[in-house]
Short mmCIF file of N, CA and C in Angstrom, two decimals:
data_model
loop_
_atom_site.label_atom_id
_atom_site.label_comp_id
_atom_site.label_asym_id
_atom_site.label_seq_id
_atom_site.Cartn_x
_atom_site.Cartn_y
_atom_site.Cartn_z
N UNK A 1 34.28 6.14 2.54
CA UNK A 1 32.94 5.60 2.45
C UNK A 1 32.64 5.29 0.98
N UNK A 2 32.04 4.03 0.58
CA UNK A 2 31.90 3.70 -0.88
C UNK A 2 30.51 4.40 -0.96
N UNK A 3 30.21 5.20 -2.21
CA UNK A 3 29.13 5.87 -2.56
C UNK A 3 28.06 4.54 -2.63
N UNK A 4 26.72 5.04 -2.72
CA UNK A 4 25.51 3.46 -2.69
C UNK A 4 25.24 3.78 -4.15
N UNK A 5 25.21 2.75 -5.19
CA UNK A 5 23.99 3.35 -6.13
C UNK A 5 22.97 3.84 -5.72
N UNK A 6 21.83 4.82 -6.73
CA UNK A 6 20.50 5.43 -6.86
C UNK A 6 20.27 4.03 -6.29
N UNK A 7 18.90 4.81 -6.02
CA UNK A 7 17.71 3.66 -5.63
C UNK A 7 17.10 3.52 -6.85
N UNK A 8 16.25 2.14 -6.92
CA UNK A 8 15.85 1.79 -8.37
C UNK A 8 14.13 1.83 -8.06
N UNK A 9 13.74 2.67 -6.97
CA UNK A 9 12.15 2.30 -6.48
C UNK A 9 12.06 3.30 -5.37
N UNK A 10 10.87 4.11 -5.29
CA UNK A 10 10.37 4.92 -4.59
C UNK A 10 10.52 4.51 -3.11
N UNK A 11 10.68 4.92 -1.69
CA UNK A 11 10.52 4.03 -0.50
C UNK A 11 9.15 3.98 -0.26
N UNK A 12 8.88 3.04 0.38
CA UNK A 12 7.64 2.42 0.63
C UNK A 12 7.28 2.86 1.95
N UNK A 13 5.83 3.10 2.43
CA UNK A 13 5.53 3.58 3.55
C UNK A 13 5.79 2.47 4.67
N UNK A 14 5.79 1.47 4.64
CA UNK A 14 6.45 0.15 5.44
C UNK A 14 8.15 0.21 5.71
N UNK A 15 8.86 0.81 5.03
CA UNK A 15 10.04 1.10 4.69
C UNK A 15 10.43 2.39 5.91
N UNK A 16 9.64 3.35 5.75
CA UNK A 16 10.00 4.83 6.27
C UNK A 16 9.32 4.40 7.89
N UNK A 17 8.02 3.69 7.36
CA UNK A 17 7.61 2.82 9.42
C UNK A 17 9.13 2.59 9.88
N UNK A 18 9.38 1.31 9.21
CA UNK A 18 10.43 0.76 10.27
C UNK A 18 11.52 1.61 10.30
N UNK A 19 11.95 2.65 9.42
CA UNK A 19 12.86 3.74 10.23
C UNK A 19 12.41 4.51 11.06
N UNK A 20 11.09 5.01 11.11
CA UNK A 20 11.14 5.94 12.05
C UNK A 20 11.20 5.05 13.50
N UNK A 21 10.71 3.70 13.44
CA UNK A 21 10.61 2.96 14.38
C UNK A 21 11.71 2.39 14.87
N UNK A 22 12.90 2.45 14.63
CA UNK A 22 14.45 2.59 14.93
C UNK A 22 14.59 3.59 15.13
N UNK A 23 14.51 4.66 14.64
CA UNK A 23 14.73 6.26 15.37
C UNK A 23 14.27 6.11 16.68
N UNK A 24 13.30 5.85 16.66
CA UNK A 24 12.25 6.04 18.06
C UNK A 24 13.10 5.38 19.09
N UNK A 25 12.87 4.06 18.61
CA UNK A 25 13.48 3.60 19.85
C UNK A 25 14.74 3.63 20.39
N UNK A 26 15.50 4.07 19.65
CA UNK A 26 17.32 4.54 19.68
C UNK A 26 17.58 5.30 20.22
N UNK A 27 16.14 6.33 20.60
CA UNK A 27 16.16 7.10 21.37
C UNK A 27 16.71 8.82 20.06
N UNK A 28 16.75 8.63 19.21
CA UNK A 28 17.77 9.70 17.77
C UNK A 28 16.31 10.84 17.33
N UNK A 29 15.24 10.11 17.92
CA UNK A 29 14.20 11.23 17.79
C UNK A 29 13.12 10.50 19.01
N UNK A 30 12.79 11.96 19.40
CA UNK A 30 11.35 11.65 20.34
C UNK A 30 10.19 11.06 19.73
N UNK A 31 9.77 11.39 18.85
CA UNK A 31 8.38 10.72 18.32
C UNK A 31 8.68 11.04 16.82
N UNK A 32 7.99 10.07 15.87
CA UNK A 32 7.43 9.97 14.61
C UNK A 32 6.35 9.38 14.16
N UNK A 33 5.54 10.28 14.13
CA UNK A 33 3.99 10.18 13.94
C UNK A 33 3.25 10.17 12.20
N UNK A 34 3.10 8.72 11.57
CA UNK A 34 2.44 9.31 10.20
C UNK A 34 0.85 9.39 9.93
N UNK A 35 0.26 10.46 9.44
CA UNK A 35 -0.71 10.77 9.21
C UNK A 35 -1.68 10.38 8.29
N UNK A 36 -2.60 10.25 8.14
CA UNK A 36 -3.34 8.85 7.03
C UNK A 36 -3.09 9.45 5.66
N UNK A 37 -2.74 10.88 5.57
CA UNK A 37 -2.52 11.34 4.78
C UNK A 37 -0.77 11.08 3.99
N UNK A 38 -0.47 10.37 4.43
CA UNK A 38 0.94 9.97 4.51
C UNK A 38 1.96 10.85 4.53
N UNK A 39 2.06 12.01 5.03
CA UNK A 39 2.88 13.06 5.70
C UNK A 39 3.07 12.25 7.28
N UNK A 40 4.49 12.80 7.76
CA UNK A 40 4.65 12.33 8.41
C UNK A 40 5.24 13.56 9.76
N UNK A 41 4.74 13.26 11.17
CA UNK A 41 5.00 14.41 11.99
C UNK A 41 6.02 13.96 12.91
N UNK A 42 7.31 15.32 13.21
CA UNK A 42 8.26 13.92 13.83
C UNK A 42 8.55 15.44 14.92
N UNK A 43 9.12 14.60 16.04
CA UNK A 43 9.64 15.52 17.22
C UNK A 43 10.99 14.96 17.16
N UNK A 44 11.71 15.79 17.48
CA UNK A 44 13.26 15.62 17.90
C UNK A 44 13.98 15.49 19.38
N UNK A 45 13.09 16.78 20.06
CA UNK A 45 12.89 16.24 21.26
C UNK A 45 11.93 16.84 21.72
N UNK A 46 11.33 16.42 23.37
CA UNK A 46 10.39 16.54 23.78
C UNK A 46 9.60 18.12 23.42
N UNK A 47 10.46 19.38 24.19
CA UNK A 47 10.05 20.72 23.70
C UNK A 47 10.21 21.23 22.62
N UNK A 48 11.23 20.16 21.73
CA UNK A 48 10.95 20.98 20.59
C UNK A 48 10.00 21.33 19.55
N UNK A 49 10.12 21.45 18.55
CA UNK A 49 8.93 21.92 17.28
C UNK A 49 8.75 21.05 16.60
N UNK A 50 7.45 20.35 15.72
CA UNK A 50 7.20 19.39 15.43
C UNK A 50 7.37 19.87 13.78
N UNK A 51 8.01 18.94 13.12
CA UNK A 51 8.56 18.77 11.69
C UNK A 51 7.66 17.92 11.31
N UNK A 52 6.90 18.84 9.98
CA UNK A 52 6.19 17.91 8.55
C UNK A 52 6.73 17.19 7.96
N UNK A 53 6.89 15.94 7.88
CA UNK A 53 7.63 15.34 6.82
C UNK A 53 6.44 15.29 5.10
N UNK A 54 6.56 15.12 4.02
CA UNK A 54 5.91 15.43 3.13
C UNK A 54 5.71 14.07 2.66
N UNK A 55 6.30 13.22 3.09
CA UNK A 55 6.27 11.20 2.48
C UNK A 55 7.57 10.38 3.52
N UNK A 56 7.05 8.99 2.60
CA UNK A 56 8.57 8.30 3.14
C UNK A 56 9.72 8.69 2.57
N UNK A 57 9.90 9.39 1.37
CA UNK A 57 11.38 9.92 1.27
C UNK A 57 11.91 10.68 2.19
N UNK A 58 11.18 11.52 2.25
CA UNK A 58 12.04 12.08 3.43
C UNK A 58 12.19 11.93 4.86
N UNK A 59 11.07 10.84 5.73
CA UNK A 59 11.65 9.57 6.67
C UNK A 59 12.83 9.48 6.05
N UNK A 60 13.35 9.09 5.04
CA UNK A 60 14.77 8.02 4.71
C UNK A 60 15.59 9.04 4.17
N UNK A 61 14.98 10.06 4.10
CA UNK A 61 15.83 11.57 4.01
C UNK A 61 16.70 11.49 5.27
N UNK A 62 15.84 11.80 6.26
CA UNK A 62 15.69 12.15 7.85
C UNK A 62 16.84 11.40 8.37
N UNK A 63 16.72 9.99 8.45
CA UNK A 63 17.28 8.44 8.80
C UNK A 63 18.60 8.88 8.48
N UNK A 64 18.46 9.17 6.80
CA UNK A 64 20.12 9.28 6.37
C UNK A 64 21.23 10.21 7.16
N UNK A 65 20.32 11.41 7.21
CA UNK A 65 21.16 12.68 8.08
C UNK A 65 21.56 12.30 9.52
N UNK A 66 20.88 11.49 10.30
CA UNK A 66 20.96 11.40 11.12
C UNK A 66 22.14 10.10 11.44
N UNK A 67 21.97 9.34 10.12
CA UNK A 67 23.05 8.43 10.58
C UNK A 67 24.64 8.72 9.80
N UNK A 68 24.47 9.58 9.25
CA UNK A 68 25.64 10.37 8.96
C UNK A 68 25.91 10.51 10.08
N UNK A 69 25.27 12.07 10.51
CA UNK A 69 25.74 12.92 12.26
C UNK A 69 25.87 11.61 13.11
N UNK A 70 25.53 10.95 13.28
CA UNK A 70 25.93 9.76 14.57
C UNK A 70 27.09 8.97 13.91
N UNK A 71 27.65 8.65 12.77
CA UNK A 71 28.55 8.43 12.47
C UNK A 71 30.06 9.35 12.43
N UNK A 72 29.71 10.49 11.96
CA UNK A 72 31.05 11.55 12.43
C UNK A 72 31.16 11.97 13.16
N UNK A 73 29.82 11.60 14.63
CA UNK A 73 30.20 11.78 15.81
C UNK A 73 30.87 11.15 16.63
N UNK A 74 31.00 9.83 16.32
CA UNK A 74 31.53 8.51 16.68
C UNK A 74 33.36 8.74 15.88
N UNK A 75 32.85 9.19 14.84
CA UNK A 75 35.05 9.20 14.39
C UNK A 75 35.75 9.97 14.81
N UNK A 76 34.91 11.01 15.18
CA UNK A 76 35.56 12.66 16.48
C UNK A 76 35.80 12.09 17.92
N UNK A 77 35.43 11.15 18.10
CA UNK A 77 35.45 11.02 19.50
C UNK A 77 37.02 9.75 19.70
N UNK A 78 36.74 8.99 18.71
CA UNK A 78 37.66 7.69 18.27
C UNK A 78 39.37 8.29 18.35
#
């Protein structure tokens, strides 16, 4: 895997929307809910426990981990 450069700019709350809004619908999380306060509340699945997110970094925190794990889940299986 080629490393990415740093990012050169904070993520943008439009940015961390449209990930959680690919999560969502990918079905990779049950809900992601952001708060006007721009924390963000996310379910994983239906019964589980609902996670604070603290901004959009960590939406694109979140995004990243998750598309790691769906990626080395995909080369285990290959």
């Amino acid at each position: 895997m080629i490393p990415r450069p740093p990012r050169s700019s904070e993520p943008t709350s439009a940015e961390a929307s449209a990930w959680a809004d690919v999560l969502v619908r990918r079905r990779l999380l049950h809900a992601a809910v952001r708060m006007p306060t721009g924390q963000w509340l996310v379910l994983d699945h239906p019964a589980g426990p609902v996670r604070l997110l603290l901004g959009p970094a960590d939406v694109l925190a979140l995004a990243a981990t998750i598309q790691n794990h769906t990626r080395s889940t995909r080369s285990e299986t290959r």
